[in-house]
Amino acid sequence: MNASSSAPYARRRARLAALLGPKGIAIIPSAPEQQRNRDSDFLYRQDSYFYYLTGFDEPKAWLVIAGDSKSTLFCQPKDLEREIWDGFRLGPDAAPAQLGVDAALSVAELDQHLPGLVDGRDTVWYPFATHKALETRIDGWLGSLRARVRYGALCPQKQSDLCALLDEMRLFKDNHEQDIMRRAAQISAGAHVRAMRLSAHMLRAGETVREYHLDAELLHEFRRHGSQYPAYGSIVAAGANACVLHYRADAGEVRDGELVLIDAGCELDGYASDITRTFPANGKFSAPQRALYELVLASQEAAIAATHVGARFTDPHEATVKVLSQGMLDLGLLDKNKVGSVQDVIEKRAYFQFYMHRTGHWLGMDVHDCGNYIEPSEVGTVSERKDPLSGETIKDRPARILQSGMVLTIEPGIYVRAAEGVPEQFHNIGIRIEDDAIVTASGCELISRDVPVTVQEIEALMRE
Ligand code: GLY
Ligand code: MN
Ligand code: MN
């Protein structure tokens, strides 16, 4: 992550302060460093909430925002000796000018100052269940304050979950965020193009292709364009591996005649992209591969058409399921004589044998981003039904209504494991097509389409 102009972060802090109320105070820690082994750490990745409000990517930092809008950053003090080993530290003296916070102090003074900052506030807000031992730290500060009540200290009476406020803010991406997400998606699209090309090129040259060869292309393209790291563990799945939903890029051989499923996206300046493409390793779809691919693509088109302001979050999924279910009957994956009509397939959830995940999720700083999937004004409307497969009772609440600035993925798929009654020509084919969409006033903007998606476009690209 790179600190850019401080203005968007200052605007977010001001909006949050208004939500806290004049007597509220919010405490937001940076991400902890994670030891890998001995004195080696995992690559540091800042906490999304902290970065959303600061644009600051150093560890050992805390942000405190008071409801009267004053923000205080606690950060690592300058220390030449440590900076020789670990790199530059901004330090408290430079932080206000650089980050736009009102005040900055050394993190060594956190315990000394926090009780005083909390004194006289009615509610302490912090992210619940996100940071190990945060509650204990906060208890300690409240305890110190309580020890001074005889001298006039006033303890807050309430603690509230800051995630509730920040998740709702983060669900609506401002222009600054949308710009970064468009760039992240473009970089990822270029990486997919590169992997497709390499696969066809190596196979034509008679070379052995392995999943990691394609993964290397992705990483190269991400980093070449300034992405800090992949937004999640890349999936590069050759042949039957595509039917393992959480497969990783490994050493499987990419064989002529098989498909490759790549689900990979870079993270850029704190924002994820999330793209899946499935393509023939040699650049040419076989007839059964093509039939299934066209079906998944048609289901994605139906989902895209259902993604617009005013639609429910679940509408794209329902549109997908309808198209896939009909296709499963038409292609003989499901036997009409056994499962009945398309309506029966949907009601009995028979499609689940080949399509077992949802069609999307919020996308933002986190790949599976925060944000309520239930419409806030309708949380009290609950209906119950029995799941046709598990028999469990499911509580249904009205799904979120899509609004401009929300960003979600649209990612239908089909995964055909070998099984009795399933036509052999489809065995071991796994296909997913995933794009990233910004909800706009008129529908949705697909920001990940710089990588081809139709059969003709993919084959043309891989012929080059
Ligand atoms: N790559 C994770 C997902 O598609 O949800
Ligand atoms: Mn994905
Ligand atoms: Mn996804």
XYZ file of C-alpha atoms and ligand atoms in Angstrom:
471
model
C 0.000 0.000 0.000
C 1.221 3.484 -0.726
C 0.099 6.613 1.088
C -1.359 8.924 -1.528
C -3.039 12.301 -1.117
C -4.522 12.600 2.353
C -7.793 14.267 1.284
C -9.988 11.144 0.774
C -8.908 9.785 4.148
C -9.650 13.077 5.912
C -13.130 13.100 4.361
C -13.768 9.584 5.648
C -12.569 10.479 9.147
C -14.914 13.483 9.178
C -17.848 11.330 8.037
C -17.089 8.752 10.680
C -16.777 11.417 13.385
C -20.252 12.676 12.479
C -21.614 9.134 12.924
C -19.921 8.700 16.318
C -21.765 11.653 17.765
C -20.066 14.423 19.766
C -19.611 12.177 22.823
C -18.313 9.125 20.981
C -14.727 8.056 20.431
C -13.333 5.435 18.047
C -10.140 3.433 18.484
C -8.712 1.716 15.390
C -5.519 -0.355 15.557
C -3.201 -1.107 12.662
C -2.657 -4.752 11.705
C -0.253 -6.716 13.872
C 2.955 -7.995 12.321
C 2.807 -11.774 11.922
C 5.832 -13.864 12.674
C 6.534 -16.552 10.075
C 9.388 -18.187 11.910
C 12.263 -16.950 14.084
C 13.002 -13.369 13.027
C 11.162 -13.562 9.680
C 7.706 -12.063 9.400
C 4.968 -12.626 6.839
C 4.743 -9.776 4.364
C 3.005 -6.951 6.189
C -0.489 -6.020 5.083
C -2.191 -3.086 6.773
C -5.586 -3.480 8.454
C -8.308 -2.469 5.995
C -10.241 -0.251 8.445
C -7.086 1.515 9.558
C -5.911 2.088 5.994
C -9.376 3.253 4.913
C -9.138 6.072 7.458
C -5.448 6.965 7.202
C -3.761 5.769 3.993
C -0.894 4.918 6.349
C 0.821 1.564 5.945
C 3.167 1.331 8.917
C 2.638 -1.244 11.662
C 2.446 -0.422 15.396
C 0.077 2.488 14.851
C -3.306 3.443 16.292
C -5.874 5.965 15.177
C -8.196 7.630 17.653
C -11.094 9.679 16.328
C -13.213 11.711 18.686
C -16.797 12.552 17.816
C -15.914 16.246 17.821
C -13.760 15.366 14.799
C -10.303 15.507 16.344
C -8.067 12.690 15.110
C -4.921 11.516 16.872
C -2.438 9.109 15.360
C -0.069 7.082 17.502
C 2.821 5.807 15.406
C 6.366 4.496 15.671
C 8.826 7.190 16.707
C 11.772 8.026 14.461
C 14.702 5.742 15.294
C 17.726 5.768 13.013
C 19.029 2.452 14.313
C 15.701 0.669 13.589
C 15.219 2.490 10.302
C 18.580 1.141 9.077
C 17.178 -2.390 9.538
C 13.446 -2.042 8.885
C 13.122 1.035 6.698
C 11.734 4.543 6.865
C 9.320 5.576 9.595
C 7.173 8.640 9.143
C 7.289 9.556 12.826
C 4.871 11.706 14.848
C 6.407 15.066 13.890
C 5.795 14.620 10.161
C 2.495 12.706 10.426
C 0.018 15.624 10.710
C 1.287 17.325 7.534
C 1.573 14.068 5.605
C -1.652 12.355 6.688
C -3.839 15.312 7.679
C -4.455 14.040 11.224
C -4.842 16.719 13.901
C -2.200 15.353 16.224
C 0.359 12.565 16.309
C 2.241 11.020 19.207
C 4.665 8.190 19.706
C 2.981 4.815 20.102
C 5.113 4.407 23.228
C 2.788 6.982 24.823
C -0.431 5.182 23.916
C -1.202 3.757 27.366
C -0.405 7.085 28.976
C -2.768 9.099 26.732
C -5.689 6.795 25.987
C -7.472 7.047 29.366
C -7.416 10.861 29.056
C -8.771 10.746 25.483
C -11.628 8.490 26.587
C -12.443 10.577 29.690
C -15.858 12.229 29.410
C -16.987 10.263 26.337
C -20.173 8.221 26.531
C -19.390 5.485 23.981
C -16.151 3.787 22.985
C -16.299 2.401 19.459
C -13.815 -0.205 18.256
C -13.921 -3.064 15.749
C -15.304 -6.118 17.570
C -13.753 -9.548 17.089
C -11.049 -8.424 14.687
C -7.870 -7.925 16.719
C -6.606 -10.419 19.270
C -6.560 -8.953 22.791
C -7.955 -5.558 21.715
C -10.767 -5.875 24.270
C -8.148 -6.472 26.974
C -6.242 -3.332 25.952
C -9.442 -1.306 26.048
C -10.418 -2.776 29.414
C -7.015 -1.668 30.689
C -7.559 1.934 29.590
C -11.076 1.996 30.999
C -9.752 0.488 34.219
C -7.128 3.224 34.553
C -9.806 5.826 33.996
C -12.123 4.253 36.565
C -9.305 4.421 39.119
C -9.490 8.188 38.764
C -13.245 8.697 39.205
C -12.651 10.076 42.711
C -10.714 12.860 41.067
C -13.496 13.649 38.614
C -12.851 11.257 35.719
C -15.953 10.252 33.768
C -16.049 6.734 32.285
C -17.918 5.850 29.085
C -20.917 3.640 29.763
C -21.141 1.975 26.388
C -18.987 0.056 23.969
C -20.162 -0.300 20.380
C -18.976 -2.220 17.333
C -17.214 0.163 14.973
C -17.493 -2.421 12.172
C -21.192 -1.597 11.896
C -20.385 2.005 10.905
C -17.275 1.370 8.840
C -18.695 -1.637 6.967
C -21.593 0.471 5.776
C -19.259 3.284 4.700
C -16.923 0.883 2.904
C -19.809 -0.762 1.057
C -20.240 2.386 -1.048
C -17.046 3.045 -2.981
C -16.208 6.720 -3.491
C -14.578 7.978 -6.713
C -11.099 7.592 -5.275
C -11.797 3.940 -4.498
C -13.514 3.243 -7.822
C -10.510 4.646 -9.707
C -8.123 2.350 -7.846
C -10.425 -0.628 -8.370
C -10.619 0.034 -12.127
C -6.823 0.092 -12.297
C -6.507 -3.059 -10.181
C -8.960 -4.886 -12.447
C -7.114 -3.721 -15.574
C -3.822 -5.043 -14.248
C -5.423 -8.377 -13.363
C -7.086 -8.617 -16.765
C -3.681 -8.111 -18.401
C -2.270 -10.877 -16.215
C -4.975 -13.312 -17.339
C -4.269 -12.439 -20.984
C -0.614 -13.141 -20.424
C -1.274 -16.531 -18.817
C -3.612 -17.569 -21.659
C -1.010 -16.636 -24.240
C 1.794 -18.465 -22.478
C -0.210 -21.673 -22.187
C -0.923 -21.849 -25.928
C 2.590 -20.739 -26.806
C 4.343 -23.358 -24.666
C 2.093 -26.185 -25.802
C 2.620 -25.243 -29.453
C 6.367 -25.311 -28.824
C 6.021 -28.834 -27.391
C 7.040 -27.766 -23.887
C 5.660 -29.144 -20.648
C 3.374 -26.574 -19.039
C 2.673 -26.627 -15.330
C 0.251 -24.583 -13.268
C 3.124 -22.664 -11.713
C 4.311 -21.449 -15.124
C 0.998 -19.644 -15.525
C 1.043 -18.441 -11.919
C 4.454 -16.888 -12.560
C 2.961 -14.885 -15.442
C 0.240 -13.555 -13.161
C 2.695 -12.495 -10.479
C 5.010 -10.889 -13.000
C 2.217 -8.827 -14.506
C 0.825 -7.793 -11.099
C 4.160 -6.564 -9.796
C 5.240 -5.017 -13.105
C 2.310 -2.620 -12.751
C 2.903 -1.723 -9.126
C 0.473 -4.086 -7.438
C 1.753 -4.861 -3.966
C 0.592 -8.503 -3.896
C -2.159 -10.870 -5.048
C -5.468 -10.041 -3.370
C -5.874 -13.720 -2.399
C -4.178 -17.038 -3.118
C -4.293 -17.436 -6.892
C -6.092 -20.481 -8.239
C -4.503 -21.972 -11.341
C -6.287 -25.264 -11.872
C -5.605 -27.509 -14.842
C -8.130 -30.126 -15.971
C -9.986 -31.874 -13.141
C -8.319 -29.612 -10.536
C -10.837 -26.956 -11.588
C -13.532 -28.954 -9.804
C -11.771 -28.265 -6.473
C -13.187 -24.879 -5.537
C -10.326 -23.770 -3.299
C -7.511 -25.307 -5.334
C -4.275 -23.261 -5.359
C -1.711 -22.720 -8.082
C 0.359 -25.864 -7.791
C 2.476 -28.103 -10.017
C -0.249 -29.909 -11.994
C 0.461 -30.437 -15.669
C -1.522 -28.277 -18.072
C -2.418 -30.790 -20.778
C -3.256 -30.228 -24.398
C -7.008 -30.703 -24.797
C -7.905 -29.771 -21.211
C -9.241 -26.552 -19.766
C -7.439 -24.288 -17.310
C -9.331 -22.303 -14.693
C -7.527 -19.244 -13.332
C -9.060 -17.265 -10.481
C -6.588 -14.505 -9.670
C -6.581 -10.806 -8.973
C -4.063 -8.313 -7.765
C -4.342 -5.960 -4.829
C -3.508 -2.385 -5.675
C -3.113 0.334 -3.045
C -5.367 -1.522 -0.644
C -8.055 -2.681 -3.110
C -8.725 -6.156 -4.466
C -9.669 -7.338 -7.907
C -11.087 -10.807 -8.439
C -11.231 -12.314 -11.923
C -11.778 -15.859 -13.165
C -11.348 -17.085 -16.689
C -11.463 -20.625 -17.988
C -9.778 -21.355 -21.283
C -8.569 -24.303 -23.354
C -4.902 -24.934 -22.613
C -4.146 -25.206 -26.333
C -6.404 -22.329 -27.403
C -9.272 -24.310 -28.932
C -12.429 -25.451 -27.086
C -13.638 -28.996 -27.755
C -17.379 -29.396 -28.426
C -18.324 -30.502 -24.859
C -16.068 -27.845 -23.277
C -17.639 -25.239 -25.495
C -21.199 -26.342 -24.694
C -20.587 -25.994 -20.957
C -18.652 -22.751 -21.386
C -21.421 -21.154 -23.435
C -23.913 -22.179 -20.763
C -21.903 -20.566 -17.946
C -21.415 -17.442 -20.048
C -25.156 -17.217 -20.777
C -25.842 -17.529 -17.053
C -23.342 -14.750 -16.378
C -25.035 -12.522 -18.954
C -28.358 -13.100 -17.197
C -26.728 -12.190 -13.872
C -25.184 -9.038 -15.342
C -28.591 -7.969 -16.681
C -29.983 -8.452 -13.157
C -27.316 -6.219 -11.580
C -28.645 -2.671 -11.351
C -29.822 -0.090 -8.874
C -32.969 -1.320 -7.138
C -32.310 -5.033 -7.718
C -31.701 -7.286 -4.716
C -28.209 -8.711 -4.087
C -29.686 -12.184 -4.668
C -31.238 -11.360 -8.068
C -28.071 -12.080 -10.103
C -27.745 -15.434 -8.316
C -31.327 -16.348 -9.055
C -30.908 -15.356 -12.713
C -27.793 -17.524 -12.923
C -29.460 -20.534 -11.328
C -32.380 -20.341 -13.742
C -30.132 -20.394 -16.830
C -27.802 -23.056 -15.453
C -30.652 -25.309 -14.369
C -32.273 -25.188 -17.808
C -28.874 -25.868 -19.397
C -28.231 -28.847 -17.125
C -31.486 -30.386 -18.336
C -30.816 -29.547 -21.993
C -27.287 -31.020 -21.899
C -28.357 -34.131 -20.015
C -26.355 -33.402 -16.871
C -29.652 -33.780 -15.057
C -32.215 -36.317 -16.164
C -35.625 -34.734 -16.858
C -37.286 -38.043 -16.079
C -35.777 -38.050 -12.612
C -35.735 -34.386 -11.584
C -38.621 -32.970 -13.631
C -38.918 -29.436 -14.940
C -36.563 -26.494 -14.525
C -38.804 -25.277 -11.716
C -38.330 -28.603 -9.946
C -34.553 -28.397 -10.417
C -34.559 -24.989 -8.730
C -36.986 -25.873 -5.956
C -35.233 -29.138 -5.094
C -31.838 -27.469 -5.530
C -30.836 -30.309 -7.868
C -28.470 -27.928 -9.710
C -26.324 -27.945 -6.531
C -24.545 -31.106 -7.727
C -22.826 -28.956 -10.367
C -23.161 -25.410 -8.996
C -22.576 -25.210 -5.276
C -21.513 -21.611 -4.605
C -23.138 -18.210 -4.704
C -22.850 -15.965 -7.744
C -21.018 -13.107 -6.084
C -19.870 -11.140 -3.080
C -18.996 -7.571 -2.215
C -15.545 -6.576 -3.450
C -13.371 -3.804 -2.067
C -10.382 -3.569 0.240
C -10.955 -7.212 1.140
C -11.695 -9.698 -1.609
C -14.778 -10.856 0.265
C -15.460 -7.345 1.372
C -17.404 -6.127 4.360
C -20.966 -4.880 4.051
C -24.355 -6.117 5.117
C -26.006 -8.530 2.683
C -29.409 -7.892 4.265
C -31.406 -4.749 3.543
C -30.999 -2.704 6.755
C -34.560 -1.389 6.740
C -35.934 -4.940 6.527
C -33.862 -6.889 9.047
C -36.985 -7.634 11.069
C -38.690 -9.375 8.164
C -37.789 -13.020 8.609
C -39.278 -16.036 6.903
C -38.378 -19.649 7.503
C -38.099 -22.533 5.064
C -36.721 -26.037 4.990
C -33.663 -26.592 2.831
C -34.623 -29.305 0.319
C -31.218 -31.014 0.443
C -30.146 -30.821 4.098
C -33.586 -30.534 5.699
C -32.226 -27.692 7.855
C -34.412 -24.735 8.717
C -33.118 -21.638 6.940
C -33.949 -18.103 8.012
C -34.443 -15.819 5.024
C -34.214 -12.052 5.368
C -34.729 -9.648 2.455
C -31.461 -9.252 0.564
C -29.700 -5.920 0.188
C -31.038 -3.571 -2.453
C -28.251 -2.590 -4.852
C -27.276 1.065 -4.991
C -24.786 3.119 -7.005
C -21.203 2.725 -5.859
C -21.540 -0.795 -4.509
C -19.038 -3.196 -6.087
C -19.645 -6.918 -6.421
C -18.394 -9.917 -8.343
C -20.505 -11.890 -10.803
C -19.088 -15.403 -10.905
C -21.210 -18.323 -12.051
C -19.626 -21.698 -12.678
C -20.219 -25.341 -13.348
C -18.177 -28.207 -11.900
C -18.767 -31.685 -13.259
C -17.229 -34.519 -11.298
C -17.390 -38.003 -12.728
C -20.542 -39.674 -11.442
C -23.068 -42.239 -12.525
C -25.640 -40.837 -14.907
C -23.469 -37.849 -15.848
C -22.499 -37.927 -19.561
C -18.871 -38.926 -19.784
C -17.943 -36.206 -22.248
C -18.443 -33.645 -19.442
C -16.526 -35.483 -16.726
C -13.850 -33.487 -14.875
C -14.687 -30.182 -16.538
C -14.768 -27.194 -14.187
C -15.634 -23.739 -15.487
C -16.063 -20.388 -13.751
C -16.304 -16.936 -15.281
C -15.902 -14.038 -12.859
C -16.065 -10.307 -13.440
C -16.098 -7.280 -11.166
C -19.004 -4.859 -11.423
C -19.624 -1.362 -10.099
C -23.336 -0.717 -9.687
C -24.233 2.440 -11.605
C -27.408 4.432 -12.101
C -28.089 2.657 -15.394
C -26.976 -0.908 -14.619
C -23.443 -1.963 -13.885
C -19.964 -1.209 -15.166
C -17.832 -4.313 -15.698
C -14.325 -3.204 -14.825
C -12.573 -6.500 -15.556
C -13.412 -6.997 -19.213
C -9.961 -6.201 -20.609
C -9.546 -9.952 -20.713
C -11.644 -11.752 -23.336
C -14.652 -13.727 -22.226
C -16.401 -15.122 -25.324
C -15.287 -18.338 -26.982
C -14.392 -16.491 -30.177
C -12.363 -13.796 -28.388
C -10.464 -16.312 -26.265
C -9.649 -18.526 -29.242
C -8.562 -15.491 -31.297
C -6.289 -14.233 -28.522
C -4.692 -17.627 -28.053
C -4.079 -18.048 -31.797
C -1.962 -14.874 -31.901
N -11.288 -15.677 -5.509
C -12.214 -15.780 -4.478
C -13.570 -15.661 -4.971
O -13.782 -15.681 -6.168
O -14.496 -15.474 -4.245
Mn -12.330 -15.222 -7.614
Mn -14.961 -13.872 -6.138
